[in-house]
Structure formats: structure tokens, C-alpha cells
XYZ file of C-alpha atoms in Angstrom:
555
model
C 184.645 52.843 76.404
C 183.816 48.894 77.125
C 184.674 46.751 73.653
C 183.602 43.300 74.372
C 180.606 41.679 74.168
C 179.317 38.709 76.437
C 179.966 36.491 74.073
C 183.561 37.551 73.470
C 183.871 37.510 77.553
C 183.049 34.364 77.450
C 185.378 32.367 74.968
C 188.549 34.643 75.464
C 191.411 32.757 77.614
C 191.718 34.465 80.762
C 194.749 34.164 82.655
C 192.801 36.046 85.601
C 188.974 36.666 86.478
C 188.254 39.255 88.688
C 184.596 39.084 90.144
C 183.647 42.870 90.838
C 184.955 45.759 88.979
C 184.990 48.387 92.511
C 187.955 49.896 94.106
C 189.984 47.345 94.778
C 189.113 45.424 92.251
C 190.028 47.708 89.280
C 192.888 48.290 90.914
C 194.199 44.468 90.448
C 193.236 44.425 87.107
C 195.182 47.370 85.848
C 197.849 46.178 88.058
C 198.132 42.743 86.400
C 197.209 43.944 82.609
C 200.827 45.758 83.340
C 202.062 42.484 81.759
C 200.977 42.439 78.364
C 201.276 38.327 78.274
C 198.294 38.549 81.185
C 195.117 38.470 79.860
C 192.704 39.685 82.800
C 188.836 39.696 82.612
C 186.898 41.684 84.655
C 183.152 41.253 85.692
C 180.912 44.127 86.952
C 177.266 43.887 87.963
C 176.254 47.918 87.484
C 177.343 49.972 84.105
C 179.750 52.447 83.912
C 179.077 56.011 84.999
C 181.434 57.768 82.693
C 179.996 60.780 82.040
C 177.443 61.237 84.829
C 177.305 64.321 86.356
C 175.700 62.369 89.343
C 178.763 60.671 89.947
C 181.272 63.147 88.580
C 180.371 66.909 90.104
C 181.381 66.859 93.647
C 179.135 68.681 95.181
C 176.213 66.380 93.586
C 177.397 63.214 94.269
C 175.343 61.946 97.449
C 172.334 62.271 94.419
C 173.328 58.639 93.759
C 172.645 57.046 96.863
C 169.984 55.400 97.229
C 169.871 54.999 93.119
C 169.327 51.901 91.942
C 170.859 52.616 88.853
C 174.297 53.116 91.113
C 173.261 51.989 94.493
C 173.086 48.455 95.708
C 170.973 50.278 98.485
C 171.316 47.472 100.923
C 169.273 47.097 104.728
C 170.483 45.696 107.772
C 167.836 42.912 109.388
C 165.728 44.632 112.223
C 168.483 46.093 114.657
C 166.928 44.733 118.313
C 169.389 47.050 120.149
C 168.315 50.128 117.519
C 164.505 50.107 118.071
C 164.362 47.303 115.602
C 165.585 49.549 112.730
C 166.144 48.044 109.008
C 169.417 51.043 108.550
C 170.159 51.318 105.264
C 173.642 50.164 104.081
C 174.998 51.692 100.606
C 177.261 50.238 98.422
C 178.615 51.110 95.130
C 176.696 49.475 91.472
C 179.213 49.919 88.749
C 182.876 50.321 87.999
C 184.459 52.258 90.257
C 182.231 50.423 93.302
C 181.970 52.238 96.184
C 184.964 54.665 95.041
C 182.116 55.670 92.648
C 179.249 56.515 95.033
C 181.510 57.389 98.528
C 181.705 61.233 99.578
C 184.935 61.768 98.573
C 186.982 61.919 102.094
C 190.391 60.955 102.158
C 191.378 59.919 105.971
C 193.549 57.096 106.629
C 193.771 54.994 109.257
C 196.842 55.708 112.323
C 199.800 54.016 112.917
C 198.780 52.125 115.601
C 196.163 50.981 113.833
C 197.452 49.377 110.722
C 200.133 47.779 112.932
C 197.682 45.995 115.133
C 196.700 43.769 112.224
C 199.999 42.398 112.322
C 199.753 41.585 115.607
C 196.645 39.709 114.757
C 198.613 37.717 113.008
C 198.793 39.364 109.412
C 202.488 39.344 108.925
C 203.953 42.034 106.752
C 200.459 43.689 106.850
C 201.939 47.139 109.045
C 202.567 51.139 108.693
C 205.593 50.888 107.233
C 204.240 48.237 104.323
C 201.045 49.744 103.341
C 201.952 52.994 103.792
C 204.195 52.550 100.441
C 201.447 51.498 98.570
C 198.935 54.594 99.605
C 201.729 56.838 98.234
C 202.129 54.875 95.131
C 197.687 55.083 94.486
C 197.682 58.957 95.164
C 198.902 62.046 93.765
C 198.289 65.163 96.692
C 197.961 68.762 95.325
C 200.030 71.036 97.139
C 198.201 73.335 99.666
C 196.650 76.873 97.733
C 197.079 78.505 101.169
C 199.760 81.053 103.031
C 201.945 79.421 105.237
C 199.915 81.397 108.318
C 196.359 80.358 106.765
C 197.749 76.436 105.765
C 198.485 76.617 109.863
C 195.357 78.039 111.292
C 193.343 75.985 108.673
C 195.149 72.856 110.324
C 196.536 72.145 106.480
C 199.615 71.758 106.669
C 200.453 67.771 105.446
C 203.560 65.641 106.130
C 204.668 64.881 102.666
C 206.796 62.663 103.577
C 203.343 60.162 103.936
C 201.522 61.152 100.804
C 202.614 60.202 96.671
C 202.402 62.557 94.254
C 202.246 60.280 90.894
C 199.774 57.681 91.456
C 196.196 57.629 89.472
C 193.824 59.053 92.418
C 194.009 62.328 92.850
C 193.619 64.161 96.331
C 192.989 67.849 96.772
C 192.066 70.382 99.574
C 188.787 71.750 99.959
C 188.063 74.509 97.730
C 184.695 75.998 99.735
C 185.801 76.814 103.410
C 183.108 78.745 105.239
C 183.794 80.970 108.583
C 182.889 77.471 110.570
C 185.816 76.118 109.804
C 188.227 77.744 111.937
C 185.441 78.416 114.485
C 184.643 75.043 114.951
C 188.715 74.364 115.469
C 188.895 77.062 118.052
C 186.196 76.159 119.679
C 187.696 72.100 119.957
C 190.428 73.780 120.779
C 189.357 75.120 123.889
C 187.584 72.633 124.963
C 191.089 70.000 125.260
C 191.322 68.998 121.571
C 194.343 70.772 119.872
C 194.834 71.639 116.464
C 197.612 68.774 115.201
C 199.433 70.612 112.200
C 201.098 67.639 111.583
C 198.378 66.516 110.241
C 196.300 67.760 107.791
C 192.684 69.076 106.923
C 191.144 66.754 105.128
C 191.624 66.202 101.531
C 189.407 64.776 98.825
C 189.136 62.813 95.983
C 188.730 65.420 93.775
C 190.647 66.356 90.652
C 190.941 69.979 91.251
C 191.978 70.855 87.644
C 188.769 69.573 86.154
C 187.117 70.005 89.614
C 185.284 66.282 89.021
C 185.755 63.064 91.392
C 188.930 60.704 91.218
C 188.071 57.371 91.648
C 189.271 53.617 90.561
C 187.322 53.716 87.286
C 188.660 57.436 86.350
C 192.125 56.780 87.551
C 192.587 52.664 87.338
C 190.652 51.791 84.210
C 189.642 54.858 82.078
C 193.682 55.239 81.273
C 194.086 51.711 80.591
C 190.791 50.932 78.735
C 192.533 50.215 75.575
C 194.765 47.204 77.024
C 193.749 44.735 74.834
C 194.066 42.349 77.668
C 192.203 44.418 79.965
C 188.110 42.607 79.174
C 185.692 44.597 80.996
C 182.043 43.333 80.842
C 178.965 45.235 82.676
C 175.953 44.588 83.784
C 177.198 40.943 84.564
C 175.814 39.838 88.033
C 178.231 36.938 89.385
C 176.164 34.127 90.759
C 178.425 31.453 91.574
C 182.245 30.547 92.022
C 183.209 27.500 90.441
C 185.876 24.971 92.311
C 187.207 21.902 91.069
C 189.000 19.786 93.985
C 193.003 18.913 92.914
C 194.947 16.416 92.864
C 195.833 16.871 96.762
C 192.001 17.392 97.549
C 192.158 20.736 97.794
C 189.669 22.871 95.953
C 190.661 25.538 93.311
C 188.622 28.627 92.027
C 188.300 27.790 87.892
C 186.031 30.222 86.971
C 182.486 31.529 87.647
C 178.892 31.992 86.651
C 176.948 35.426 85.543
C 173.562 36.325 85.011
C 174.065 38.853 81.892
C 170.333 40.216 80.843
C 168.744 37.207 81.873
C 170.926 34.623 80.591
C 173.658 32.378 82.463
C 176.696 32.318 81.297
C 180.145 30.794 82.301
C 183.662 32.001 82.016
C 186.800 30.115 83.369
C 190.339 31.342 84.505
C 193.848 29.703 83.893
C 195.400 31.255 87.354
C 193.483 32.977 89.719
C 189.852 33.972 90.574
C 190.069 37.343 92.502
C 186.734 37.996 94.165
C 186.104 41.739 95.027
C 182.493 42.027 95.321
C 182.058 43.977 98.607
C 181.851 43.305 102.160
C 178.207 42.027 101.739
C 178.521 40.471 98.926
C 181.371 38.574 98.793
C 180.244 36.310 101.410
C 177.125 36.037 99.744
C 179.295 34.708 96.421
C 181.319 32.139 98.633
C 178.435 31.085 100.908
C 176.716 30.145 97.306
C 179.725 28.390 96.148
C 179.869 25.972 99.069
C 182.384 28.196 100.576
C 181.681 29.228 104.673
C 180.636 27.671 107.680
C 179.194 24.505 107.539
C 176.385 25.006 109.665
C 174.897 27.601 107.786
C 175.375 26.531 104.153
C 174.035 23.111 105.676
C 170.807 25.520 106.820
C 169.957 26.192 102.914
C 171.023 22.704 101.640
C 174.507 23.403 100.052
C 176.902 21.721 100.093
C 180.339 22.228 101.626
C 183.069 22.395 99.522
C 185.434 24.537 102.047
C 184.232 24.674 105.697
C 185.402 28.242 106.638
C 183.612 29.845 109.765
C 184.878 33.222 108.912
C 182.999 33.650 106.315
C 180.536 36.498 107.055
C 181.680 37.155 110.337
C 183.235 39.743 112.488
C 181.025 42.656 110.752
C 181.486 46.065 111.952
C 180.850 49.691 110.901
C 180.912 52.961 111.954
C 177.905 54.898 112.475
C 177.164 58.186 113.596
C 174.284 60.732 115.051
C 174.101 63.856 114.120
C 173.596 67.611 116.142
C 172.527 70.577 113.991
C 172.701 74.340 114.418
C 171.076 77.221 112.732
C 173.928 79.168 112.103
C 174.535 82.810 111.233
C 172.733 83.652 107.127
C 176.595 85.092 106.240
C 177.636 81.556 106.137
C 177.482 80.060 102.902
C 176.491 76.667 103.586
C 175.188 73.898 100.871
C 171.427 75.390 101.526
C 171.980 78.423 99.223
C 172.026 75.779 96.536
C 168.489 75.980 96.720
C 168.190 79.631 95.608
C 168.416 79.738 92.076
C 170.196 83.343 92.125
C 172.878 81.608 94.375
C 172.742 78.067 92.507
C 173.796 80.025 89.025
C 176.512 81.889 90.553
C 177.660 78.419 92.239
C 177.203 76.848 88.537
C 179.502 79.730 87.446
C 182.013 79.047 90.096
C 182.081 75.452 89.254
C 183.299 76.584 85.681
C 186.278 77.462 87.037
C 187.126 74.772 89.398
C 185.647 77.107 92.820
C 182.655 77.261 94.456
C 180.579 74.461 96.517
C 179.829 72.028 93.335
C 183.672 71.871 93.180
C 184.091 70.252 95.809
C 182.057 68.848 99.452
C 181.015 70.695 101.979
C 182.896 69.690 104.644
C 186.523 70.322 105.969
C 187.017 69.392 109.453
C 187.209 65.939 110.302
C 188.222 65.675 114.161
C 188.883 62.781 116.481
C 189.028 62.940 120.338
C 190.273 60.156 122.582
C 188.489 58.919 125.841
C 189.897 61.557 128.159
C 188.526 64.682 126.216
C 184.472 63.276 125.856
C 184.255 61.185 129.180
C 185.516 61.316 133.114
C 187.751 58.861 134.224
C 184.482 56.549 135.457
C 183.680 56.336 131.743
C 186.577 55.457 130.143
C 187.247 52.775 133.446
C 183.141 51.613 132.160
C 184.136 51.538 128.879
C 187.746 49.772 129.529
C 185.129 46.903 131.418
C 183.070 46.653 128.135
C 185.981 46.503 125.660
C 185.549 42.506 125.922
C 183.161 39.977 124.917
C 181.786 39.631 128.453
C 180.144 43.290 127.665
C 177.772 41.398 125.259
C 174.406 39.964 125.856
C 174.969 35.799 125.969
C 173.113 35.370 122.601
C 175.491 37.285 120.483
C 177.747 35.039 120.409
C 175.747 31.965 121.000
C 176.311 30.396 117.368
C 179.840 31.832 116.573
C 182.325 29.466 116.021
C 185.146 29.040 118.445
C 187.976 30.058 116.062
C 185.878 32.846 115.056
C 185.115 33.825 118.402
C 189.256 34.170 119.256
C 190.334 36.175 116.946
C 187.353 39.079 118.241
C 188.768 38.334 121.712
C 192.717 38.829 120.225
C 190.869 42.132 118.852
C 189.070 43.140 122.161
C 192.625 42.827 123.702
C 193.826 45.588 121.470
C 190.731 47.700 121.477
C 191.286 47.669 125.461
C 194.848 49.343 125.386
C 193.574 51.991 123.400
C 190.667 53.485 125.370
C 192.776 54.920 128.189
C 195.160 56.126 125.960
C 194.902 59.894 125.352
C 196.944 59.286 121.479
C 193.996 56.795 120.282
C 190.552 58.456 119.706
C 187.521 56.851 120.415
C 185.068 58.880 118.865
C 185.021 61.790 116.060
C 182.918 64.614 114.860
C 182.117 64.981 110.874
C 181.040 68.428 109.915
C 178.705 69.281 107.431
C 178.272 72.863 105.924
C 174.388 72.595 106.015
C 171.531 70.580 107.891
C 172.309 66.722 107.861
C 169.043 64.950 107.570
C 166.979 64.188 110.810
C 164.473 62.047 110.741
C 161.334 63.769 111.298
C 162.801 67.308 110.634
C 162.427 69.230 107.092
C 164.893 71.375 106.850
C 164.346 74.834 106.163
C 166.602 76.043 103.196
C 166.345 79.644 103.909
C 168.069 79.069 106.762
C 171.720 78.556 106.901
C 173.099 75.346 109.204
C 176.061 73.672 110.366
C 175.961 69.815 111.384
C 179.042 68.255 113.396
C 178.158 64.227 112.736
C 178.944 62.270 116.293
C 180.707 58.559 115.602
C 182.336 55.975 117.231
C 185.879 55.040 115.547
C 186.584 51.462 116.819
C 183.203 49.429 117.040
C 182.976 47.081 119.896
C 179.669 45.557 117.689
C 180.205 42.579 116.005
C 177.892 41.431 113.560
C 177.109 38.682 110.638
C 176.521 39.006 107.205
C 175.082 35.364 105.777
C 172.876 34.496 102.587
C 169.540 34.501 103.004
C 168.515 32.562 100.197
C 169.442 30.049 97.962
C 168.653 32.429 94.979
C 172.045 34.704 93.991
C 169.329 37.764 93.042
C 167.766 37.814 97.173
C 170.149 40.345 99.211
C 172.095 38.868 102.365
C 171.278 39.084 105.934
C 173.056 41.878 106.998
C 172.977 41.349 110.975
C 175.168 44.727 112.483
C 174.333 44.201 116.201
C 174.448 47.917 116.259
C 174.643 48.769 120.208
C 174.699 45.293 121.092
C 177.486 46.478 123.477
C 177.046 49.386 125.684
C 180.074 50.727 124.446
C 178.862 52.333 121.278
C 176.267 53.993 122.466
C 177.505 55.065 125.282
C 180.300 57.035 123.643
C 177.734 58.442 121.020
C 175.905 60.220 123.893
C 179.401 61.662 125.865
C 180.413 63.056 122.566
C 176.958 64.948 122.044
C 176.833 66.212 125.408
C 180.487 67.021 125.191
C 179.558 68.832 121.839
C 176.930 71.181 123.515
C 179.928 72.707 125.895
C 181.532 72.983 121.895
C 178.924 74.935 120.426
C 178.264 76.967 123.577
C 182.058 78.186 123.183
C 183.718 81.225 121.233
C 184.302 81.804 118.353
C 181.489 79.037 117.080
C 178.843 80.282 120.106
C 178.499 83.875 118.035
C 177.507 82.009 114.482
C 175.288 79.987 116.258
C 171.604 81.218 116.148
C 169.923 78.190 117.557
C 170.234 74.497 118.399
C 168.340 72.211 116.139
C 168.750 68.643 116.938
C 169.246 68.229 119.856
C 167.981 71.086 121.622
C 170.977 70.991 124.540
C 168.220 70.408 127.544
C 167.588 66.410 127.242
C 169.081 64.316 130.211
C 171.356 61.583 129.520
C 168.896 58.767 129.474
C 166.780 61.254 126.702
C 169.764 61.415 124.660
C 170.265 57.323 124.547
C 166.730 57.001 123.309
C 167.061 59.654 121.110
C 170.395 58.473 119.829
C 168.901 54.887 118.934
C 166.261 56.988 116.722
C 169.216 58.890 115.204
C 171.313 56.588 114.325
C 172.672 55.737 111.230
C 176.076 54.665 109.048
C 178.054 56.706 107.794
C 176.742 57.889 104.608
C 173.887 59.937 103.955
C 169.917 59.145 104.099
C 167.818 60.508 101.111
C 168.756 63.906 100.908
C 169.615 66.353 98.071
C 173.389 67.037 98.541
C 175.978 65.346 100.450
C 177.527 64.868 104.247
C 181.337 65.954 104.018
C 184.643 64.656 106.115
C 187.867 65.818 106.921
C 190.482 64.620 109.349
C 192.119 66.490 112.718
C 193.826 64.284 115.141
C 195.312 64.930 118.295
C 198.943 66.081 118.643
C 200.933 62.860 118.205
C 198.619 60.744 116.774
């Protein structure tokens, strides 16, 4: 439980002030608090969901999006290249951040990828560096399968890459319907092999108390008691304070916090660590006279560090999703609807089984440009892997060091798209019917969703204050589709997912096609892609959207 009060917050001697109790940043504080001569306070705008079922049962935890009580529940600005869309864009309110509202899919980034931002010019930042310090956050449960199951489940992990003591836990699905090795057959055959070097995707789910792992459960619950571990909620950071040295440079001393309606200020000895989010902690330093000049100039602040990158180079992944009716023997997350079925899930959950134990999801595939496009495609896409595949006024007020490092990244982007080891777009499944706009699902039914994304943007977007006032959200500008790109590999990988469902074993659990219906044309499917679109994580809906992770042999 939290012991201090605001005003205790506020006159202890902090060595360290961390702004934003999320993932990361719980994960610094327990870190430093290792040293009992630290003293670390941390500030967190939401409250802590310790015992919330919302937050804690697996299989209910996509009940706290779009609650404000544990939801930022952000919005883009009108997407022009979206059909002017305001797409929502969740993030995490409370300890544990977005490690407390995510859905629980554990898939890590490739080799290749973690070594290009090295050769962006992040030196020790590699495979090799951060790979040691994802083993030391995790501890994997072995695999509860046969050795012939483990293989045709594609779950059969490297160990060599995974820890085994750390404070997250990460688990195996323990709901797999008949889907799941349909669905991998049927990739299968259609130039996507299984990779049983890699694994099926795991969770973060405690499977001995069946409940989610997270940075507040694994990074600050055990450590609570540190008496030099200050945790205060419900304390909304409004401003960083600097003070310029003696060598004119400016230092971080401390910061100011709206707690209940009253300002307050706390300062810091060492270090001011600000993990407040992608959105907001540009917001924070754009406040704090931190960020490009031209902007803060824009809402009379003044400059204190001129710093173009601030709030720039946003990108996301998003996703569109195709549903199937499937065959009523499958037991997807609809029978959770029935109350006969919901009390025998409730039972299940008891003992660590059932759907509630876990999500419903447990393939998570990628598939490079070879497998979803011809070789006219990927040369398209190859031409629009570059800045010159934006429209002029994307770009028109980025700064010029801002707008070199996106070209360094276009560079590296470029290599990858004609080669068959890096995947340029993925499918999500779902054990039930995603959310459509303008579709109800039917609950008696039973469905299957396979969620279409991109996996390296080619967007580029903004996020900026919008006001002077710390309390007004920021500007979230995505440029969703702003380059061909996107889009364009959203639609191959739906059309190249109709040839999926139409082969065996899936095509005999499939009763119908729901969204879309297989017959649109190409140019259909863009329009109806732009309506589709979304982020990757759930619109209002009453259970969750599941991931796991399949790669290509090699990868």
C-alpha cells in the first residue's frame, strides 16, 4: 500500500524524482531504491489498481480501456489521409502505466531491428545489449505441452533468449481453440512456415495465480516497503523545473503537480527522470520551455532548451481487421456471454484454466514482402520507403536535423522490404469477433478475427501541446496513410488473407465471411480499409483483442 502523504512528498530530500509511475518508470525506481542511501520519489497521475479485477483477470482486462478511471483515452487530430478520423489512442492512468491497461502480449522486437538503432547512431543500444536486460525483467514458464504438441503448436522457445528470475512473469496461453493450428496450417500453405525456433506467443500472465504481471505487481508491489521508495498518486505533473548552471547549461531541479486541486512543488538532488508516455512527455517538456523553438514561441513560452525533436518522428502501428463466423464447436470469447458457459469459465478460472485465465489469442504471425505482394509491389513499395513518397506538406515545418535522422531511418526501412527475413506486415488473431464499426456482433455465434497490420510505419507524425494549460491533451498528429505505403500493404495482406481462409484445414471451420465479405475490388478494400482502421488496441468492446508471435524461419 502507498504511505506518504502530499505533504510528506513534498518536504522529503529526494535524491531522484521520477515523473510517471508506468512501465519504465517503476522500473527505475525499484532499480535505484536498490541502494538504500538513494532516496527516490515517484509521481503518478492515476491511483493504483491493486486489487481490480478490471486490471488483474486476464481475460477482462480490455474492460479498462476507454476508462477514465485507468485510461488516459487519448484522440489523434482529424486524420486527412483516414477520412478525417479523430482514432482513439490509449494509454495507461496509474502505476503500472500502460503495463497496466496493455493486452498482455509478449513479442519482442528482431535482431535486425534492435541493431539498426545503433546504426542510427545509438551506440551500445544493440541485440546483444538489450537482450541481457529482457532476460534479467522476465521469468518464462516452461511449456505445459508434449514435445510433438509444443512443435505443431509452434511453442517451442529458445531459452537461451528468455530469463527465468526477473519480476514479470511470462506464460503460454492456457485457452487454445481448434483455430490455432488451423490457422498455422493454413499460413503454412500459403508460403509462411511454421518457425519453431520461435515461439507462440507468451503473456504477461502469472499462471500460478492466473492474474496479469505487470511493473506495479512485479517492480513496486515487492518493494513497497523501501522506505526510500515515496510513491504519491493522483499527482498530475505540470511542469519541469530548470535552473541554468554555472556553464549555462540548464539542469532539471525538480517539478510541479497538481494534487486535488492544489500546486505543489518537489525538488531533486540528482536527477529528474521523466517517464510520462509518448504523448505526454513532450507535452511536460514543451511546457517547461523544452522543444522546438518555433512552436513553444507559437504559445508564448519561452525557450529554455531549443530541441526540434521534441514531439517528432511519431509512429504507430495500426491494424484492420477480417472476421469469420466460424464453426459453434469452437470455443471462442463469445460463449462468455452465456451465463451457463460464463459460470463454468468462472469455475475454470479458479483453477488457473479456462478463457478468464488468460487472452484469447495465440498466434501472432508476420510475413515479409514476398509472401503478401508480387514483385511490382514490393519494387512500389521499395520507391515509397523514402521521404519523396510523402505529400510536400508533411514535412513542410520539420526541422532539418529532424528531417535526417527519418531519412537515416528510410535508408534502413528500404533494405528490409525486399528482404524475405524482415516482415512487413502481420496478422493478430482473435478467438471471437473484433469490433467493426457498424457491425453488432452476434454472440450466439462463434467467430475468429485475424487483425491485418503494418510492422514498420513509413508515417511520420507530431505530437505538440496544444495549449498553454498542463490539464488540455496534446495534438496528437499520426499522418496515418500519409504515405502510400501503409495502406497499401494493409490491403495485400487482406486480400492475401482471403486465399488463407479459403484454405484447409481453416476453410472447413469457416461458416461465413464477415468483414470483408471476399468480393470487394482492390480500390473497395482501400476505402474500406481507411473506415477500418485503427491502432492497435481495442475500440469499446466487452473483452479483449489477443497477440502472439510466429516469424518466418530465420528471423
Amino acid at each position: 500500500m502507498l504511505t506518504v502523504t502530499v505533504d510528506q512528498f513534498v518536504s522529503a530530500e529526494l535524491d531522484y524524482l521520477v515523473v510517471g509511475g508506468g512501465t519504465s518508470g517503476l522500473v527505475v525506481a525499484a532499480r535505484l531504491t536498490e541502494d538504500p542511501n538513494v532516496t527516490v520519489g515517484v509521481l503518478e497521475a492515476g491511483k493504483y489498481p491493486e486489487n481490480d479485477p478490471l486490471v488483474n483477470v486476464p481475460g477482462m482486462m480490455a474492460r479498462a480501456m476507454h476508462n477514465s478511471e485507468y485510461d488516459w483515452d487519448l484522440r489523434t487530430v482529424p486524420q486527412k489521409y483516414v477520412n478525417d478520423r479523430q482514432l482513439p489512442q490509449s494509454r495507461g492512468k496509474g502505476l503500472g502505466g500502460s503495463s497496466m491497461l496493455n493486452l498482455l502480449a509478449m513479442a519482442r522486437p528482431g535482431r535486425v531491428e534492435l541493431d539498426a538503432w545503433e546504426e542510427l547512431g545509438n551506440a551500445g543500444w544493440n541485440w546483444e545489449t538489450t537482450l541481457d536486460y529482457m532476460k534479467k525483467s522476465e521469468r518464462l514458464d516452461p511449456v505445459k505441452l508434449s514435445p510433438e504438441d509444443a512443435a505443431r503448436f509452434a511453442a517451442v522457445p529458445n531459452l537461451i533468449n528468455y530469463g527465468t528470475n526477473g519480476p514479470i512473469a511470462k506464460s503460454f496461453p492456457p485457452h487454445i481453440t481448434e483455430c490455432h493450428t488451423a490457422v498455422l496450417d493454413a499460413l503454412e500453405a500459403n508460403g509462411l512456415p511454421r518457425n519453431l525456433i520461435m515461439e507462440m506467443d507468451t503473456h504477461n500472465v502469472d499462471s500460478k495465480t492466473a492474474t496479469r504481471s505487470y511493473a506495479a505487481s512485479g517492480y513496486y508491489a515487492p518493494n513497497a516497503q523501501r522506505p526510500n521508495l515515496l510513491v504519491l498518486t493522483e499527482a498530475y505533473a505540470t511542469k519541469i523545473h530548470l535552473a541554468t548552471t554555472a556553464n549555462g547549461l540548464q539542469r532539471a531541479t525538480g517539478a510541479s503537480f497538481d494534487y486535488h486541486g492544489k500546486l505543489y512543488d518537489v525538488q531533486a538532488k540528482k536527477e529528474v527522470v521523466l517517464s510520462a508516455s509518448t504523448f505526454q512527455n513532450p507535452q511536460l517538456l514543451e511546457l517547461s520551455g523544452v522543444g522546438d523553438k518555433d512552436v513553444l514561441a507559437s504559445f508564448g513560452i519561452e525557450t529554455k532548451i531549443d530541441l526540434p525533436g521534441v514531439g517528432a518522428n511519431l509512429q504507430d502501428h495500426a491494424l484492420v481487421p477480417t472476421v469469420v463466423e466460424v464453426d459453434a464447436k469452437v470455443k471462442s470469447i463469445e460463449l462468455l456471454f452465456d451465463p451457463a458457459q460464463l459460470a463454468e469459465q468462472q469455475e475454470l478460472y479458479a483453477q488457473q484454466e479456462g478463457i478468464l485465465a488468460g487472452i484469447p489469442s495465440s498466434v501472432f504471425a508476420f510475413m515479409p514482402g514476398d509472401v503478401i505482394g508480387s514483385l511490382d509491389d514490393v519494387k512500389r513499395w521499395k520507391q515509397l520507403s523514402s521521404i519523396s513518397g510523402y505529400t510536400p506538406e508533411i514535412f513542410e515545418t520539420t526541422q532539418p536535423t529532424v528531417k535526417a535522422g527519418i531519412e537515416k531511418q528510410y535508408d534502413i526501412l528500404a533494405r528490409w522490404i525486399d528482404d524475405p527475413e524482415q516482415p512487413l506486415s502481420q496478422l493478430l488473431m482473435f478467438n471471437g469477433h473484433f469490433p467493426v464499426a457498424g457491425i453488432k456482433p452476434d454472440f450466439s455465434k462463434r467467430h475468429l478475427s485475424l487483425l491485418c497490420a503494418y510492422t514498420h510505419p513509413f508515417h511520420r507524425g507530431t505530437v505538440h501541446i496544444s495549449s498553454t494549460d498542463p490539464a488540455v491533451p496534446p495534438a496528437i498528429q499520426q499522418n496515418y496513410f500519409s504515405n502510400d505505403a501503409d495502406l497499401d500493404i494493409l490491403v495485400k495482406t487482406v486480400q492475401w488473407m482471403t486465399k488463407v481462409y479459403d484454405t484447409e484445414p481453416l476453410k472447413s471451420l469457416v461458416v461465413r465471411r464477415v468483414v470483408p465479405t471476399g468480393g470487394e475490388s482492390e480500390e473497395e478494400l482501400r476505402e474500406w480499409a481507411k473506415e477500418m482502421f485503427a491502432t492497435q488496441a481495442p475500440r469499446e468492446y466487452g473483452h479483449v483483442k489477443g497477440r502472439s508471435r510466429r516469424r518466418r524461419a530465420g528471423k
